[in-house]
Amino acid sequence: MINLLKFELRKLRQSKAFYIIFSLGLISITLIMLLSKVITDLASVLGSPDLNATNMLLTALSSGSFASLMAIYLALFACSDDAQHTIKNIYARGYSRTAVYFSKYLVSLGVVLVMAVIYMVYSFLFANILGAPARSIPAYQWGSLALQFLWLIGLHGLYFGLSSMIGRLGVAVAVNVVGITIVFGLLDLLISLIFVRVKNFNFSIRDYHLESVLVTLMGNKLTKAQLLRAILLPIGYTAVFVTGGWLVSRRREV
Amino acid sequence: METSQNHWVIETSNLTKTYGSKTVLDHVNMHVAQGDIYGFIGKNGAGKTTLMKLLLGMSQPTQGTIRLFGATKLTQARHQIGSLIEEPALYKGCTAAENLRRFALLANADASEIDSILRFVGLGDVGKKKVGKFSLGMKQRLGIAIAMLGHPDMLILDEPINGLDPEGIKEIRDLLLRLNREQGVTILVSSHLLDELAKITTRYGIINQGRLVEEIAADELMKQCQQKLHIVTDQPAVAAKVIKKLAPKAKISANENSLDVAGEKLESSKVNTELVKAGINVESITFATDNMEDYFIQRMGGRA
């Protein structure tokens, strides 16, 4: 397992895709913060300034294109050895499929978590540079920050597991970036058509999409139901998709 | 770890692989001994690559067992194997040295091996050229270099001389012979180039339509190919019966007006006497030298 982790980290260090995606994330955050600054300056004329470093730190993952970039990056990471057929060399050297899969899982999870921390710290520092220092925030928002990391683990599990199940680079990128949203949209439509005659029917499958969890975390204090969803959904997504990817990769012929 | 008591480094028992209703490998019992250069021969689609993939864990058998180095714990045993299956799997955006550095981590190989291996396979001067710009022959050499990382005890090579020019073929042949003779590396190698295989192989396995038709030592094969009695007669079928009584273990192949008898040492005069006694008109009896290629083609089910 140690050899596999070293192998994955070496590939990562030399991966152009990784540096491009990481830079795009920073550029995206920078542009959004500059835009926020302009809007805030305009709004301050009207007496409602809202830009501050703490807020920028808390919204770093939701304000940019973080989720989309992760969707692309994790598809590339999970499928690159399958796409280049180099996975043959790895299996043939006597590494179990489980060890190969989970070494990729651990390295990519580490990368995603580190990237998130860097984006948050960058947002905080850049906001200070823009003249928007930190402000004290309610305690529950720090709890939301912790839940954002849980959300991130769920998002990683979804994109990594799904990409591993698909095993083909182009298809995995497409499914991660737009496929999941399309599926939720279609399911939502289908469910509302089926239950169109039911009075007071207010179930929405979209509430179970990880995107909606992040939106909830950005809002006010969570209700009990929202808190449960914010905890259980990432765990559920991780369990289902990481296990699915593992089972498929164990059986795949290379 | 469960181990077998014999000297086989590869031993399969009833190894079978099916895809749906199609049987690609059918109860294969293969035996490769320590120090062998085992030439694995068969037509395209006969099952050579599938068997190699099963040995290396790239595919799972439907039925049967595999022992590597006498052990059934295959992932551990595979640490001692270097391989090249189908076309070389390489990181095309990297240099040859970087490809080796990456795979050296998996093979527990020392980084100092890399330069010498590159020189060994004739890629010592490729510098920073990206692998994506390599010719097929260069990729093939790099694939072999990757297989050699970590001083494996066994190499499994699927068509390793594909795409190589005559000089390259000779270099790879010499390389395999050196690895086998100097370092005792066991080699399982498949190739369509029978003449090339014949120059290095110590033992052959012939596969046809998923079945391992025959395993034969190279020297035994040479004997079989040399001892063939060619009889011209107008009654080959009757003659075959007479000869079968005379030499029950002989391999007889009858044509329209002749028959070939191989596998047993026979005196032509005795055969002639017996055939004449049986009332068969014998036009001629000669000793012929069989062609090794014909032997394989016959075992592989005739010409494609």
XYZ file of C-alpha atoms in Angstrom:
558
model
C 0.000 0.000 0.000
C 2.878 2.390 0.821
C 4.353 1.785 -2.652
C 0.995 2.502 -4.239
C 0.604 5.745 -2.279
C 4.101 6.850 -3.316
C 3.249 5.938 -6.909
C 0.024 7.971 -6.872
C 1.715 10.952 -5.206
C 4.522 10.923 -7.760
C 1.999 10.958 -10.605
C 0.090 13.744 -8.873
C 3.187 15.917 -8.460
C 3.788 15.756 -12.204
C 0.184 16.055 -13.296
C -0.473 19.115 -15.468
C -4.221 18.614 -15.035
C -3.862 18.954 -11.273
C -2.004 22.288 -11.515
C -4.384 23.631 -14.147
C -7.460 22.752 -12.101
C -5.930 24.083 -8.903
C -5.034 27.371 -10.643
C -8.500 27.647 -12.192
C -9.970 27.343 -8.695
C -7.808 30.193 -7.423
C -8.579 32.337 -10.463
C -12.288 31.674 -10.014
C -12.186 32.684 -6.341
C -10.143 35.790 -7.153
C -12.571 36.944 -9.848
C -15.603 36.349 -7.666
C -14.058 38.242 -4.765
C -13.108 41.156 -6.991
C -16.653 41.203 -8.302
C -17.991 41.047 -4.736
C -15.746 43.966 -3.825
C -17.153 46.050 -6.662
C -20.706 45.153 -5.726
C -20.027 45.790 -2.033
C -18.481 49.159 -2.772
C -21.570 50.088 -4.748
C -23.818 48.728 -2.025
C -21.925 50.638 0.672
C -23.065 53.855 -1.000
C -26.531 52.609 -0.146
C -25.327 51.717 3.355
C -25.162 47.909 3.329
C -21.557 46.718 3.098
C -21.283 42.878 3.404
C -17.777 41.784 2.326
C -15.624 40.430 5.140
C -12.793 37.890 5.369
C -14.650 35.437 7.619
C -17.605 35.321 5.294
C -15.295 34.753 2.329
C -13.643 31.848 4.133
C -17.020 30.268 4.879
C -18.274 30.612 1.308
C -15.019 29.730 -0.498
C -16.314 26.317 -1.641
C -19.719 27.515 -2.763
C -18.877 30.821 -4.383
C -16.453 29.635 -7.060
C -16.601 26.731 -9.448
C -15.139 24.340 -6.885
C -17.651 21.509 -7.336
C -17.338 21.554 -11.143
C -13.559 21.573 -10.957
C -13.640 18.634 -8.545
C -16.011 16.806 -10.901
C -13.446 17.103 -13.702
C -10.374 16.511 -11.574
C -11.709 13.385 -9.859
C -12.809 11.868 -13.165
C -9.284 12.458 -14.507
C -7.686 11.045 -11.392
C -9.883 7.968 -11.085
C -9.822 7.032 -14.774
C -6.339 8.040 -15.951
C -4.716 4.624 -15.473
C -7.664 2.886 -17.101
C -7.565 5.343 -20.009
C -3.825 4.848 -20.561
C -4.050 1.099 -19.834
C -1.253 1.538 -17.277
C -3.561 -0.114 -14.757
C -2.380 -3.415 -16.344
C 1.158 -2.780 -15.140
C -0.084 -2.032 -11.621
C -2.208 -5.165 -11.239
C 0.450 -7.321 -12.890
C 2.980 -6.243 -10.255
C 0.998 -8.060 -7.598
C -1.131 -5.343 -6.036
C -4.642 -6.264 -5.073
C -7.427 -4.350 -6.729
C -8.687 -3.252 -3.326
C -5.292 -1.761 -2.427
C -5.023 -0.019 -5.817
C -8.544 1.419 -5.521
C -8.194 2.679 -1.966
C -4.744 4.159 -2.542
C -6.291 6.249 -5.305
C -9.224 7.068 -3.034
C -7.008 8.219 -0.163
C -4.660 10.300 -2.292
C -7.478 12.028 -4.172
C -9.392 12.672 -0.927
C -6.270 14.190 0.611
C -5.821 16.405 -2.450
C -9.423 17.595 -2.376
C -9.293 18.404 1.354
C -5.976 20.248 1.036
C -7.267 22.202 -1.967
C -10.363 23.200 0.010
C -8.251 24.437 2.931
C -5.990 26.394 0.567
C -8.987 28.000 -1.143
C -10.469 28.955 2.222
C -7.220 30.438 3.527
C -6.668 32.221 0.219
C -10.191 33.685 0.335
C -9.612 34.869 3.899
C -6.254 36.503 3.105
C -7.384 38.012 -0.181
C -10.433 39.545 1.496
C -8.092 41.183 3.995
C -5.966 42.519 1.154
C -9.139 43.949 -0.407
C -9.770 45.835 2.825
C -12.466 43.554 4.208
C -11.131 42.289 7.544
C -12.531 39.387 9.559
C -15.670 39.815 11.604
C -17.030 37.752 14.418
C -19.708 35.310 13.342
C -22.295 33.236 15.213
C -20.995 29.935 16.614
C -23.331 27.818 14.462
C -21.486 29.046 11.367
C -18.316 27.380 12.586
C -20.370 24.203 12.846
C -21.437 24.755 9.248
C -17.774 25.023 8.302
C -17.104 21.609 9.830
C -20.099 20.234 7.933
C -18.672 21.658 4.718
C -15.736 19.271 5.113
C -18.144 16.391 5.609
C -19.991 17.575 2.490
C -16.666 17.628 0.665
C -15.956 14.015 1.642
C -19.393 13.090 0.295
C -18.827 15.012 -2.935
C -15.459 13.337 -3.360
C -17.005 9.910 -2.740
C -19.703 10.603 -5.337
C -17.381 11.807 -8.096
C -14.556 9.358 -7.384
C -16.811 6.319 -6.959
C -18.923 7.132 -9.995
C -15.837 7.738 -12.167
C -14.339 4.446 -11.000
C -17.542 2.627 -11.888
C -17.600 4.204 -15.352
C -13.874 3.718 -15.985
C -13.880 5.765 -19.183
C -12.456 9.244 -18.940
C -14.703 11.213 -21.296
C -17.900 9.610 -20.065
C -16.881 10.078 -16.421
C -16.205 13.798 -16.910
C -19.552 14.269 -18.668
C -21.499 12.343 -16.024
C -19.815 14.149 -13.125
C -20.212 17.620 -14.603
C -23.725 17.478 -16.017
C -25.074 13.932 -15.772
C -25.842 13.965 -12.052
C -27.719 17.267 -12.258
C -29.691 16.034 -15.264
C -30.631 12.817 -13.456
C -31.856 14.763 -10.412
C -33.806 17.132 -12.658
C -35.474 14.236 -14.483
C -36.250 12.390 -11.260
C -37.742 15.546 -9.798
C -39.932 15.980 -12.855
C -40.977 12.328 -12.812
C -41.880 12.382 -9.125
C -43.908 15.567 -9.448
C -45.773 14.049 -12.425
C -46.541 10.867 -10.504
C -47.779 12.717 -7.435
C -49.402 15.610 -9.267
C -52.816 14.788 -7.783
C -51.613 14.350 -4.218
C -52.497 17.366 -2.086
C -49.784 19.004 0.000
C -47.113 16.897 -1.657
C -43.914 18.813 -1.016
C -41.172 16.189 -1.389
C -38.321 17.202 -3.659
C -35.592 14.792 -4.674
C -33.354 17.817 -5.195
C -33.144 18.168 -1.409
C -31.133 14.949 -1.509
C -28.652 16.286 -4.049
C -25.342 17.234 -2.416
C -25.511 20.655 -4.085
C -28.597 21.487 -2.032
C -26.787 20.471 1.157
C -24.073 23.042 0.485
C -26.687 25.720 -0.227
C -28.322 24.883 3.112
C -24.992 25.151 4.903
C -24.519 28.665 3.511
C -27.859 29.801 4.921
C -29.128 30.589 8.383
C -29.065 28.275 11.371
C -29.986 24.750 10.279
C -33.225 23.085 11.242
C -33.019 19.602 12.727
C -34.033 18.027 9.406
C -31.452 20.075 7.511
C -28.772 19.150 10.026
C -29.614 15.453 9.676
C -29.463 15.697 5.898
C -26.155 17.575 6.071
C -24.681 14.743 8.128
C -26.351 11.672 6.636
C -26.269 12.523 2.926
C -22.469 12.840 2.597
C -22.035 9.626 4.599
C -24.628 7.873 2.444
C -23.126 9.125 -0.830
C -19.659 8.039 0.283
C -20.853 4.597 1.352
C -22.858 3.922 -1.810
C -20.542 5.307 -4.484
C -17.176 4.383 -2.978
C -18.415 0.832 -2.385
C -19.905 0.717 -5.893
C -16.639 1.888 -7.459
C -14.693 -0.652 -5.428
C -16.965 -3.557 -6.434
C -16.857 -2.621 -10.110
C -13.068 -2.125 -10.129
C -12.607 -5.550 -8.518
C -14.418 -7.244 -11.382
C -13.228 -5.131 -14.293
C -11.197 -6.845 -17.010
C -8.175 -4.853 -18.126
C 0.802 -20.011 2.298
C -0.233 -23.169 0.515
C 2.537 -24.425 -1.747
C 2.855 -27.319 -4.148
C 5.700 -29.764 -3.923
C 6.886 -29.648 -7.535
C 9.250 -27.378 -9.443
C 6.689 -25.616 -11.608
C 6.751 -21.842 -11.452
C 3.490 -21.715 -13.379
C 0.950 -24.465 -12.978
C -2.657 -24.165 -14.016
C -5.331 -26.721 -13.401
C -8.452 -26.814 -15.549
C -8.141 -23.089 -16.102
C -11.224 -21.902 -17.926
C -12.440 -18.503 -19.040
C -15.788 -17.862 -20.620
C -17.465 -14.698 -21.826
C -21.171 -15.411 -21.903
C -21.553 -18.559 -23.959
C -18.109 -18.223 -25.570
C -15.334 -20.322 -24.056
C -12.018 -18.575 -24.586
C -9.934 -20.929 -22.454
C -11.010 -24.498 -21.953
C -9.608 -26.486 -19.013
C -6.003 -25.509 -19.595
C -3.338 -27.384 -17.646
C -0.112 -25.496 -18.237
C 3.262 -26.297 -16.709
C 6.235 -23.968 -16.833
C 9.344 -25.117 -15.004
C 11.952 -23.000 -13.262
C 14.489 -21.787 -15.838
C 12.303 -22.536 -18.866
C 11.939 -20.283 -21.840
C 8.425 -21.400 -22.608
C 7.268 -20.525 -26.114
C 3.505 -20.125 -26.167
C 2.141 -20.659 -29.635
C -1.292 -20.324 -31.133
C -3.289 -18.526 -33.776
C -4.802 -15.106 -33.180
C -7.708 -15.541 -30.785
C -6.513 -18.969 -29.612
C -6.383 -17.757 -26.016
C -2.703 -16.877 -25.466
C -3.244 -13.331 -24.210
C -6.268 -14.339 -22.140
C -4.225 -16.986 -20.346
C -1.398 -14.534 -19.693
C -3.896 -11.997 -18.347
C -5.325 -14.581 -15.976
C -1.836 -15.402 -14.722
C -1.200 -11.716 -14.065
C -4.517 -10.910 -12.394
C -5.763 -8.649 -15.166
C -8.743 -10.914 -15.609
C -10.473 -13.433 -13.360
C -10.850 -17.122 -14.277
C -14.307 -18.594 -14.597
C -13.041 -21.933 -13.311
C -9.802 -23.645 -12.389
C -6.764 -22.763 -10.344
C -3.422 -21.084 -10.847
C -0.220 -21.667 -8.899
C 2.680 -19.281 -9.276
C 6.003 -20.346 -7.776
C 4.048 -23.162 -6.169
C 1.803 -20.784 -4.251
C -1.895 -20.070 -4.490
C -1.552 -16.592 -2.934
C -1.173 -15.010 -6.314
C -0.935 -11.285 -5.548
C 2.152 -11.922 -3.436
C 3.684 -14.261 -6.017
C 3.129 -11.691 -8.771
C 5.635 -9.348 -7.089
C 8.289 -11.643 -8.609
C 6.950 -11.300 -12.154
C 7.634 -8.696 -14.808
C 5.277 -8.555 -17.762
C 4.424 -7.036 -21.082
C 0.920 -7.806 -22.318
C -0.413 -6.660 -25.687
C 0.907 -3.186 -26.503
C 3.071 -1.548 -23.846
C 1.066 0.479 -21.310
C 2.990 3.721 -20.837
C 2.561 7.280 -19.613
C 2.821 8.938 -23.019
C 3.324 12.453 -21.692
C 6.432 11.431 -19.744
C 9.977 10.493 -20.704
C 11.191 6.894 -20.739
C 13.146 7.472 -17.535
C 10.121 8.941 -15.758
C 8.003 5.951 -16.807
C 10.636 3.694 -15.271
C 10.884 5.824 -12.116
C 7.137 5.533 -11.576
C 6.961 1.804 -12.110
C 10.153 1.306 -10.094
C 8.131 2.395 -7.054
C 5.745 -0.505 -7.654
C 8.506 -3.001 -8.386
C 10.545 -2.086 -5.301
C 13.346 -1.342 -7.732
C 16.309 0.831 -6.952
C 16.355 4.124 -8.897
C 19.972 3.378 -9.837
C 18.718 0.466 -11.976
C 16.973 2.802 -14.361
C 19.898 4.075 -16.435
C 21.392 0.624 -16.834
C 18.042 -0.888 -17.861
C 17.503 1.882 -20.411
C 20.925 1.177 -21.900
C 20.229 -2.577 -21.731
C 17.160 -2.216 -23.963
C 18.818 0.286 -26.291
C 17.057 3.405 -25.046
C 20.046 4.954 -23.306
C 20.128 7.987 -25.562
C 16.453 9.015 -25.814
C 16.932 11.864 -23.337
C 13.847 13.970 -22.674
C 11.840 12.770 -25.656
C 8.243 12.088 -24.611
C 7.100 8.478 -24.924
C 4.128 9.588 -27.042
C 6.624 10.416 -29.797
C 8.352 7.019 -29.652
C 8.139 4.538 -32.519
C 6.360 1.219 -31.863
C 9.715 -0.521 -31.529
C 10.903 1.997 -28.928
C 7.694 1.608 -26.962
C 8.134 -2.147 -27.089
C 11.669 -1.837 -25.699
C 10.424 0.448 -22.937
C 7.681 -2.059 -22.128
C 10.337 -4.744 -21.759
C 12.438 -2.375 -19.619
C 9.472 -1.884 -17.279
C 9.017 -5.641 -17.067
C 12.677 -5.997 -16.067
C 12.433 -3.584 -13.123
C 13.131 -5.080 -9.716
C 14.996 -8.147 -11.035
C 11.921 -10.367 -11.469
C 12.281 -14.150 -11.253
C 9.941 -14.583 -14.186
C 8.959 -12.598 -17.262
C 5.619 -13.002 -19.030
C 5.884 -11.421 -22.461
C 3.085 -11.301 -25.003
C 4.449 -10.747 -28.513
C 7.467 -8.776 -27.251
C 9.114 -8.494 -30.661
C 6.094 -6.972 -32.376
C 7.057 -3.867 -34.277
C 10.781 -4.411 -33.929
C 13.150 -4.331 -36.890
C 15.415 -7.388 -37.497
C 18.216 -5.808 -35.478
C 15.817 -5.066 -32.628
C 14.469 -8.626 -32.732
C 17.983 -9.982 -32.415
C 18.739 -7.626 -29.525
C 15.614 -8.666 -27.630
C 16.321 -12.333 -28.337
C 19.866 -11.963 -27.014
C 18.544 -10.028 -24.031
C 16.079 -12.765 -23.120
C 18.744 -15.427 -23.498
C 21.093 -13.475 -21.244
C 18.417 -12.967 -18.598
C 17.615 -16.657 -18.715
C 21.172 -17.980 -18.725
C 22.922 -15.432 -16.531
C 20.186 -14.602 -14.035
C 18.076 -17.742 -14.231
C 14.938 -15.800 -15.170
C 12.081 -18.039 -16.280
C 10.370 -16.657 -19.378
C 6.919 -17.289 -20.780
C 6.825 -15.727 -24.223
C 4.304 -15.744 -27.030
C 5.048 -14.819 -30.616
C 3.801 -15.364 -34.127
C 7.365 -15.528 -35.371
C 7.981 -19.246 -34.941
C 11.517 -19.130 -36.297
C 12.445 -16.493 -33.731
C 10.827 -18.455 -30.905
C 12.622 -21.602 -31.994
C 15.963 -19.876 -31.458
C 15.440 -19.418 -27.732
C 12.642 -21.699 -26.532
C 13.361 -24.668 -24.285
C 9.759 -25.814 -24.054
C 6.663 -25.180 -26.127
C 2.981 -24.905 -25.316
C 0.605 -25.055 -28.261
C -2.886 -23.658 -27.831
C -5.752 -24.010 -30.243
C -9.271 -22.671 -29.739
C -8.713 -22.246 -26.017
C -7.302 -25.729 -25.480
C -3.688 -26.451 -24.661
C -3.095 -29.052 -27.342
C 0.428 -29.989 -26.405
C 3.367 -29.161 -24.184
C 6.636 -30.381 -25.552
C 10.332 -29.863 -24.786
C 12.284 -28.214 -27.574
C 14.739 -31.113 -27.960
C 11.913 -33.650 -28.084
C 10.230 -31.572 -30.736
C 13.430 -31.529 -32.763
C 13.541 -35.331 -32.619
C 9.916 -35.619 -33.690
C 10.458 -33.281 -36.582
C 13.481 -35.218 -37.784
C 12.000 -38.728 -37.637
C 9.310 -38.966 -40.233
C 8.770 -41.789 -42.665
C 7.108 -40.745 -45.914
C 5.366 -43.624 -47.722
C 3.830 -43.304 -51.171
C 1.119 -45.892 -51.812
C -2.253 -46.222 -53.533
C -3.856 -47.525 -50.301
C -2.810 -45.091 -47.547
C -5.757 -45.907 -45.259
C -5.052 -49.665 -45.292
C -1.329 -49.006 -44.935
C -2.035 -46.838 -41.897
C -3.780 -49.772 -40.177
C -0.848 -52.077 -40.858
C 1.657 -49.555 -39.509
C -0.496 -48.893 -36.439
C -0.169 -52.596 -35.542
C 3.569 -52.370 -36.077
C 4.033 -49.143 -34.116
C 1.021 -48.375 -31.890
C 2.430 -45.062 -30.608
C 3.250 -43.658 -34.028
C 1.528 -40.516 -35.232
C 0.166 -41.246 -38.676
C -1.248 -38.703 -41.049
C -2.651 -40.111 -44.282
C -3.210 -38.154 -47.475
C -4.685 -39.172 -50.850
C -1.728 -41.278 -52.001
C 0.778 -41.093 -49.199
C 1.151 -41.175 -45.448
C 3.589 -39.781 -42.911
C 4.636 -41.740 -39.863
C 6.277 -39.915 -36.970
C 6.865 -40.359 -33.255
C 8.391 -43.825 -33.321
C 11.625 -45.080 -34.731
C 10.864 -47.480 -37.601
C 13.052 -49.342 -40.047
C 11.955 -48.640 -43.600
C 12.750 -52.193 -44.750
C 10.562 -53.732 -42.035
C 7.710 -51.386 -42.883
C 8.067 -52.229 -46.554
C 8.000 -55.983 -45.827
C 4.857 -55.722 -43.697
C 3.037 -53.558 -46.243
C 3.899 -55.919 -49.088
C 2.789 -58.877 -46.977
C -0.552 -57.132 -46.553
C -0.842 -56.832 -50.318
C -0.238 -53.104 -50.457
C 1.590 -51.638 -53.400
C 4.414 -49.426 -52.072
C 5.841 -46.965 -54.570
C 8.451 -45.492 -52.271
C 9.547 -45.167 -48.640
C 11.779 -42.277 -47.669
C 12.889 -40.531 -44.487
C 11.762 -36.935 -44.572
C 12.673 -34.044 -42.327
C 9.537 -32.396 -41.067
C 9.386 -28.638 -40.898
C 8.853 -27.296 -37.380
C 6.483 -24.682 -38.706
C 4.330 -27.368 -40.325
C 4.312 -29.257 -37.047
C 2.955 -26.239 -35.193
C 0.457 -25.399 -37.890
C -0.847 -28.953 -37.843
C -1.224 -28.839 -34.030
C -2.841 -25.437 -34.189
C -5.586 -26.786 -36.403
C -4.169 -26.195 -39.883
C -3.582 -22.991 -41.784
C -5.727 -19.973 -40.907
